[in-house]
Structures are given as C-alpha cells and as structure tokens.
PDB file of C-alpha atoms in Angstrom:
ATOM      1  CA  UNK T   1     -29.252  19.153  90.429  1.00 87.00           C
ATOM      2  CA  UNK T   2     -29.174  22.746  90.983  1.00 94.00           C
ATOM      3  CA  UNK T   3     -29.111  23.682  87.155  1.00 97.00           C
ATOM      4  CA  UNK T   4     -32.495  21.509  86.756  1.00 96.00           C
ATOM      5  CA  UNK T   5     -34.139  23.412  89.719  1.00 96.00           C
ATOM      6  CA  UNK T   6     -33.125  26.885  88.367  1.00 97.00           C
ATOM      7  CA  UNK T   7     -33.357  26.232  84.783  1.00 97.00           C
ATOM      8  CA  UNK T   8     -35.109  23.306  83.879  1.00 97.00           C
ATOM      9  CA  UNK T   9     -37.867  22.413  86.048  1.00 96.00           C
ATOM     10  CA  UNK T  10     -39.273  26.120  85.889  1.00 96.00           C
ATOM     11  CA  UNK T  11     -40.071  25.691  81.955  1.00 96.00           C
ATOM     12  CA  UNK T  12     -41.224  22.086  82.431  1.00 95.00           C
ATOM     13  CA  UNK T  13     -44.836  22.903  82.536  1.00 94.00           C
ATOM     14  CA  UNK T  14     -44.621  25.524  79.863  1.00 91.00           C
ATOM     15  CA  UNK T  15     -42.957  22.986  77.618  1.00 89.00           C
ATOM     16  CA  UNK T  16     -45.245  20.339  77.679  1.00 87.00           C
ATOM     17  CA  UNK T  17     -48.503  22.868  77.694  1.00 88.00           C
ATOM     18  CA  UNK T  18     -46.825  23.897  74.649  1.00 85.00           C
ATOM     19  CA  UNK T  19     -46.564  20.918  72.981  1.00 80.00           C
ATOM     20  CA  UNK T  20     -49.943  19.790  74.380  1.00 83.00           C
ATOM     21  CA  UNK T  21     -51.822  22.414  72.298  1.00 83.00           C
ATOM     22  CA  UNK T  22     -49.459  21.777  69.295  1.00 78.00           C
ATOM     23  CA  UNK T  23     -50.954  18.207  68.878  1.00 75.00           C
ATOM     24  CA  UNK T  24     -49.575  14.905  68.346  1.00 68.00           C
ATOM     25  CA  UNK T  25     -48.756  15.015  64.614  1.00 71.00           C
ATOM     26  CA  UNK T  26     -45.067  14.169  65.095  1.00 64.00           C
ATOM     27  CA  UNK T  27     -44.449  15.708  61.626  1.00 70.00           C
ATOM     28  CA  UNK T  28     -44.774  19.164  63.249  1.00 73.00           C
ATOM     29  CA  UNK T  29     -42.461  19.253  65.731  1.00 79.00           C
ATOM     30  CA  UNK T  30     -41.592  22.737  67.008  1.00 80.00           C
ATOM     31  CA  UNK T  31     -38.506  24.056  68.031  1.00 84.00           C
ATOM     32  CA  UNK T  32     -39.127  25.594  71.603  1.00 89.00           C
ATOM     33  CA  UNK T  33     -37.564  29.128  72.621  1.00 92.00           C
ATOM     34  CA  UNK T  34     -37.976  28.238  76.591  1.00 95.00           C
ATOM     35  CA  UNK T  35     -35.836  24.895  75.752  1.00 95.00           C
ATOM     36  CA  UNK T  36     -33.348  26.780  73.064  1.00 96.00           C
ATOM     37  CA  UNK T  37     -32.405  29.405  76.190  1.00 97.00           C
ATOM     38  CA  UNK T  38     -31.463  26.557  78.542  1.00 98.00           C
ATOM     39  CA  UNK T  39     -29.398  24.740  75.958  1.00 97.00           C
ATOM     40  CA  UNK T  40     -27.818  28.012  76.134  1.00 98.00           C
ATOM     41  CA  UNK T  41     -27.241  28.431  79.915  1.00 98.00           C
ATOM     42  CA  UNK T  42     -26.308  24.120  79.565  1.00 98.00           C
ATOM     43  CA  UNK T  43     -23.526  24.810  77.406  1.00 96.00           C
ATOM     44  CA  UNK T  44     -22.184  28.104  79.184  1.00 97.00           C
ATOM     45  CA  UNK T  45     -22.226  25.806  82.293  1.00 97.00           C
ATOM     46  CA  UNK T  46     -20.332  23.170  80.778  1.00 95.00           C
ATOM     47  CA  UNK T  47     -23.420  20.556  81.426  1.00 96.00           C
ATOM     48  CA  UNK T  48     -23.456  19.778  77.240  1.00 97.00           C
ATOM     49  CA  UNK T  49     -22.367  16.205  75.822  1.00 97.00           C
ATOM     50  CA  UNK T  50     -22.194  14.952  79.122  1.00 96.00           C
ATOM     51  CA  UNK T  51     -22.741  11.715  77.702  1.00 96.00           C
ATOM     52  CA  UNK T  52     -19.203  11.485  75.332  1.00 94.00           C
ATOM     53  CA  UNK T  53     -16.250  10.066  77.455  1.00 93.00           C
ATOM     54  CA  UNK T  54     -13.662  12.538  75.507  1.00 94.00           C
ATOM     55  CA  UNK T  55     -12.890  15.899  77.345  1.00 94.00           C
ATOM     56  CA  UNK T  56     -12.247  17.517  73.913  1.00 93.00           C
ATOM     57  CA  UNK T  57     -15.948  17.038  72.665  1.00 93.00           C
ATOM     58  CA  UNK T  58     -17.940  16.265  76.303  1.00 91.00           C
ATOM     59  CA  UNK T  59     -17.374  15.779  79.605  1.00 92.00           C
ATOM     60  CA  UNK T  60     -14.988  13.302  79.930  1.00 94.00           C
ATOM     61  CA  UNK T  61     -17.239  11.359  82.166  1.00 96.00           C
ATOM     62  CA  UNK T  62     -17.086   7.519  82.147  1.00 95.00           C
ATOM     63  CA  UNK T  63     -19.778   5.762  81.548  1.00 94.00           C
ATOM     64  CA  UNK T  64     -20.384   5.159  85.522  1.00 97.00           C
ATOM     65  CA  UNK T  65     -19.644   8.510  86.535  1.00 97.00           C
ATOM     66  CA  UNK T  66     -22.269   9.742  83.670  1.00 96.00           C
ATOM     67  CA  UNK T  67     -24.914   7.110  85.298  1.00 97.00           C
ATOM     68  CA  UNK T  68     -26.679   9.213  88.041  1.00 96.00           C
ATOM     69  CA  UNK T  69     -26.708  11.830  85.845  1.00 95.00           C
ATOM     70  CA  UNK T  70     -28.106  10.493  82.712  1.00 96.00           C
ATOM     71  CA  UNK T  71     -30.916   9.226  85.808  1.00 95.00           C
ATOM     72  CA  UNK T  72     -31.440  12.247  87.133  1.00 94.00           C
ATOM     73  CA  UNK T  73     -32.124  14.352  83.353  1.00 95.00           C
ATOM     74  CA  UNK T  74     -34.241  11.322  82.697  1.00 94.00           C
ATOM     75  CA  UNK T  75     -37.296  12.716  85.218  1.00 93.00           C
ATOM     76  CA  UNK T  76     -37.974  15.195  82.803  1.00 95.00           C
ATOM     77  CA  UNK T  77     -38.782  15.069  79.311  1.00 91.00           C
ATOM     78  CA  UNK T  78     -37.035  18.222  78.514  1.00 94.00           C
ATOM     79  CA  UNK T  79     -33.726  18.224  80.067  1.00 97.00           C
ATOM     80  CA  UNK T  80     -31.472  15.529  78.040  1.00 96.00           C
ATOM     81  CA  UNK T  81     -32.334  17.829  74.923  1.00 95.00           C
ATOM     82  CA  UNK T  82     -31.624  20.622  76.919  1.00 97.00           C
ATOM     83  CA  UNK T  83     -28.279  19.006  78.230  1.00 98.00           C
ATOM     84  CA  UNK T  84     -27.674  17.344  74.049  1.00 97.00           C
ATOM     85  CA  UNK T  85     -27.838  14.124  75.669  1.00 97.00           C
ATOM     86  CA  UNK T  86     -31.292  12.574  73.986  1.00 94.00           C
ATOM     87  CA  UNK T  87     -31.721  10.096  71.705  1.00 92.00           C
ATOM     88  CA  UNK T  88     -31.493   9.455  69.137  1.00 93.00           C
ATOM     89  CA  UNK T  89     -28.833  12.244  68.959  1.00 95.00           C
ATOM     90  CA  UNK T  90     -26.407  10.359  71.477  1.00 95.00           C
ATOM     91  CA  UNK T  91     -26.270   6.978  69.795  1.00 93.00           C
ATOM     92  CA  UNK T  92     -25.866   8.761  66.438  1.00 93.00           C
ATOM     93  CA  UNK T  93     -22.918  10.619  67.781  1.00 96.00           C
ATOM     94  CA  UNK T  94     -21.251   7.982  69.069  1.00 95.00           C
ATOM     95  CA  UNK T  95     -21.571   5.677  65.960  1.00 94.00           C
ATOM     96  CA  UNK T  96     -19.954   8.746  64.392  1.00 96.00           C
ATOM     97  CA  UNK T  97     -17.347   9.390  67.348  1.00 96.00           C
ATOM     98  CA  UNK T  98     -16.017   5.706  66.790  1.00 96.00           C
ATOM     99  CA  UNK T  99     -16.956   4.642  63.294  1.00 96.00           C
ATOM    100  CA  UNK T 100     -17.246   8.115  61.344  1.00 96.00           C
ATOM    101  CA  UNK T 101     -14.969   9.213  58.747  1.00 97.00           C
ATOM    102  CA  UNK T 102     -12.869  12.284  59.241  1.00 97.00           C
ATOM    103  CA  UNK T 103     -15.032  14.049  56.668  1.00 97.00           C
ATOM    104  CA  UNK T 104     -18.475  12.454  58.299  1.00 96.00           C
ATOM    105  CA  UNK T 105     -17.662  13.746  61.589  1.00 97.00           C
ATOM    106  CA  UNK T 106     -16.792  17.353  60.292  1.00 98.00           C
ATOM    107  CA  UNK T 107     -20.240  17.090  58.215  1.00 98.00           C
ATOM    108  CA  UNK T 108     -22.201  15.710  60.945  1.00 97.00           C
ATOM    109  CA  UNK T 109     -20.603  15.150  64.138  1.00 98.00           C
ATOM    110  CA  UNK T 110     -19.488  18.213  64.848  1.00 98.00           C
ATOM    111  CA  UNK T 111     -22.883  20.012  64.183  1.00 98.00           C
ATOM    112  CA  UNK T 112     -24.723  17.133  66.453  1.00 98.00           C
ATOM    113  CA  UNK T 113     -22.202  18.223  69.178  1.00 98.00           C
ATOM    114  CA  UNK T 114     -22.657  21.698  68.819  1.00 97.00           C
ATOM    115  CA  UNK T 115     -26.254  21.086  69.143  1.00 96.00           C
ATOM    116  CA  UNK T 116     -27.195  22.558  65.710  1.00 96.00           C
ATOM    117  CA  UNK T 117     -28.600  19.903  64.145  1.00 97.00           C
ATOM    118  CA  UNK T 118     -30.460  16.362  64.920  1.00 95.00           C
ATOM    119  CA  UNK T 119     -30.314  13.567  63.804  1.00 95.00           C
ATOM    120  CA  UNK T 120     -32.798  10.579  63.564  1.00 92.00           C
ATOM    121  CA  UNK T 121     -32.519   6.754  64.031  1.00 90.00           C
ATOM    122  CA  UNK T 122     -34.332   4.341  61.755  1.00 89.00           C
ATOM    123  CA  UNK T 123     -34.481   0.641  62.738  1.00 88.00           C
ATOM    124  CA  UNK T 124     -38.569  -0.351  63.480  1.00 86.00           C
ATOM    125  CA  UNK T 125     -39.349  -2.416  60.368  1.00 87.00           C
ATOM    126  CA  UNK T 126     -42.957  -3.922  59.718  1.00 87.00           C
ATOM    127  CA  UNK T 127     -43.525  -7.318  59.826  1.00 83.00           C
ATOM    128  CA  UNK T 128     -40.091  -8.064  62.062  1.00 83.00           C
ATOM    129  CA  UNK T 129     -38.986  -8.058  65.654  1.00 75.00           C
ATOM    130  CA  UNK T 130     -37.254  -4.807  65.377  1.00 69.00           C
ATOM    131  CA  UNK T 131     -35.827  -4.504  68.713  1.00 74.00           C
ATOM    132  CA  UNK T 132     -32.746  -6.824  67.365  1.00 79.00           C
ATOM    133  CA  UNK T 133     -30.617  -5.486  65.279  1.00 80.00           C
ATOM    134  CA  UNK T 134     -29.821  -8.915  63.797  1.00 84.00           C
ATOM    135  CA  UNK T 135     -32.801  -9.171  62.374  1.00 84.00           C
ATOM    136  CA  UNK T 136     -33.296  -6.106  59.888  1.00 86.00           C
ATOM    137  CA  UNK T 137     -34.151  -6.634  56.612  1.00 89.00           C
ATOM    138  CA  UNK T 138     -33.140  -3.733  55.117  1.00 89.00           C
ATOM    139  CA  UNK T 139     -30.026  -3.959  52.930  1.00 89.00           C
ATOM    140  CA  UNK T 140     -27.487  -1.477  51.541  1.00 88.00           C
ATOM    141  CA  UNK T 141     -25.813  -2.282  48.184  1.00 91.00           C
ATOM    142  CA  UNK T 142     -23.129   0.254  47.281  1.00 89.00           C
ATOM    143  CA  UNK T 143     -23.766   1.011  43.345  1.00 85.00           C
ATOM    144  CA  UNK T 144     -20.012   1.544  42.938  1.00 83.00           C
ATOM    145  CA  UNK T 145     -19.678   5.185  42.800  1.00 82.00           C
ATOM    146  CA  UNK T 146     -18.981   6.528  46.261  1.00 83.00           C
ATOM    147  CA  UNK T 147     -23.089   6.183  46.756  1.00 87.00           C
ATOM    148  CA  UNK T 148     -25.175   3.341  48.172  1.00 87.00           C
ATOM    149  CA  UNK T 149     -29.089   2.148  47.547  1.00 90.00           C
ATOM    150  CA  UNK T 150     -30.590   1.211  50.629  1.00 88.00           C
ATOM    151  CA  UNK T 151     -33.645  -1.544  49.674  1.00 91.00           C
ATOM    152  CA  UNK T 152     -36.302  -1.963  52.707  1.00 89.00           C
ATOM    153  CA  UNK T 153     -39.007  -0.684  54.600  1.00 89.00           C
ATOM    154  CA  UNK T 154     -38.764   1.374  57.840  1.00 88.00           C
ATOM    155  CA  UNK T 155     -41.956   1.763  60.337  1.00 85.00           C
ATOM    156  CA  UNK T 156     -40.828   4.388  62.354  1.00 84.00           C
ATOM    157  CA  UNK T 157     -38.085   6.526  62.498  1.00 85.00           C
ATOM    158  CA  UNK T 158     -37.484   8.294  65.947  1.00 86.00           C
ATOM    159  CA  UNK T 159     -36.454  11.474  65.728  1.00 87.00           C
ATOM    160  CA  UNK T 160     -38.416  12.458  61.989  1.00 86.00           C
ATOM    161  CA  UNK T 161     -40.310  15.015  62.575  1.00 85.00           C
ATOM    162  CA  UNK T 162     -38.017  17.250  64.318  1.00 88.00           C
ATOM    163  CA  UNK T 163     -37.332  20.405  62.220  1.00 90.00           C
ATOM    164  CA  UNK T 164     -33.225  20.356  62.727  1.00 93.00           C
ATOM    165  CA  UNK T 165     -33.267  16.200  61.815  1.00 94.00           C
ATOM    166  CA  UNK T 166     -30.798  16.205  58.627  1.00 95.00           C
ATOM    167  CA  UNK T 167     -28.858  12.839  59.360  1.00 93.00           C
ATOM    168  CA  UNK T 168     -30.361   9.818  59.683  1.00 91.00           C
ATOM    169  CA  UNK T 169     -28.445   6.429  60.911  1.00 88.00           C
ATOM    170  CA  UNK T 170     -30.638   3.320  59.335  1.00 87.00           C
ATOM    171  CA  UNK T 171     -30.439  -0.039  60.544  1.00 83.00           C
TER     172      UNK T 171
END
C-alpha cells in the first residue's frame, strides 16, 4: 500500500491524461516513461511477478496470500503493469511456467518475467460465444515440420497493439 501511494497513485492522473490525448486507436499504444520508472522502483522493491507462486521467478505467494494484493493493484489501471502482473501477460506466463518447453520459456518466458516484452492473448472469435474455451473454432494442424498452420478467425486480440507484444497465446 505504501509503494502505490508514493509511486503509483502520483502518476495516475498523468497516465491516463496521457493516454486520453493519445486517442483510442488501440493500434498505437505508447510505451509510458512515468509507468517504465515505477516498473523500475517495483522490481528494485521486490513487488514484480507477484502473481507466480515460485520464489525463483516471483514472489512465492500462494494464490490466497496474492488475493488482497492482486485487489488492491486492481483500483488502478496502471499499477498491475507497473507491478508485471496484467493480463494478458500473467496468464501467458503461466501457460508457459507449466506447459512451456525449456527452449519456449528461455525465448519467451523469461523476457515476459523480466518485463521486456508482452505478450497478447487471442481467443474472441466472431460468430461464437467466446468466453468458453470449449467452443473455439480455430484449429491448429501441425504441417509436419516442427511448424503448425493455425485455420480460424480471431475478433479481438487483447494485448495487440502494445508496442513490446511479440508472443501471442491463441485459443
């Protein structure tokens, strides 16, 4: 609580001015400098990945013990970026955590946790209820040769338009 009132809720209104004068085209999302510098001060404070159970690569918090935190970030729109615990990122990482190769994690879990790169989750299809997962119509068909074809239609993919996305997790 006292890193969000020192750090966090001072840049609040900045932030969003920022973004309010930047427009709504979610294809130009900008990277802010106010936000960068309290990922910063997040990570030097140990407050980063608070999210991941492992003490190697986050806090080692449960999943209860993470609770009033992950409530008390979610006030402002700014702070689970600023603390890498906003989706789509966290999902993403954990998919990776528990289901990634070694060589996917080094490629992509590593630099999610590090807070160098995002990542973006695709599921929202047209014409479907989206929200369950059981109902995608996407499809992935490996072509034999280490790659895959994925055949389908996506409708919005959260995460897109921000200028560090380079992995994407489709549904």
């Amino acid at each position: 609580r006292d890193f969000m009132r020192r750090e966090v809720q001072p840049i609040e209104a900045e932030c969003l001015a920022t973004a309010r004068e930047m427009g709504a085209d979610w294809r130009q999302w900008h990277v802010l400098p106010a936000v960068e510098a309290a990922k910063a001060k997040a990570r030097e404070a140990a407050l980063w990945n608070l999210f991941l159970p492992d003490a190697e690569l986050g806090a080692g918090l449960s999943t209860l013990e993470y609770a009033p935190l992950a409530e008390a970030t979610g006030h402002s729109l700014i702070a689970p970026e600023i603390f890498n615990c906003n989706a789509p990122d966290t999902g993403n990482m954990e998919v990776l955590y528990h289901y990634g190769s070694e060589a996917q994690q080094a490629q992509w879990l590593q630099p999610l946790l590090a807070g160098e790169i995002r990542s973006v989750f695709a599921m929202t299809e047209p014409e479907v209820a989206s929200s369950d997962a059981t109902n995608m119509q996407a499809s992935i068909v490996s072509d034999g040769d280490d790659h895959v074809l994925i055949n389908g239609r996506k409708w919005w993919a959260t995460g897109l338009g921000h200028p560090n996305a380079k992995i994407a997790i489709v549904m």
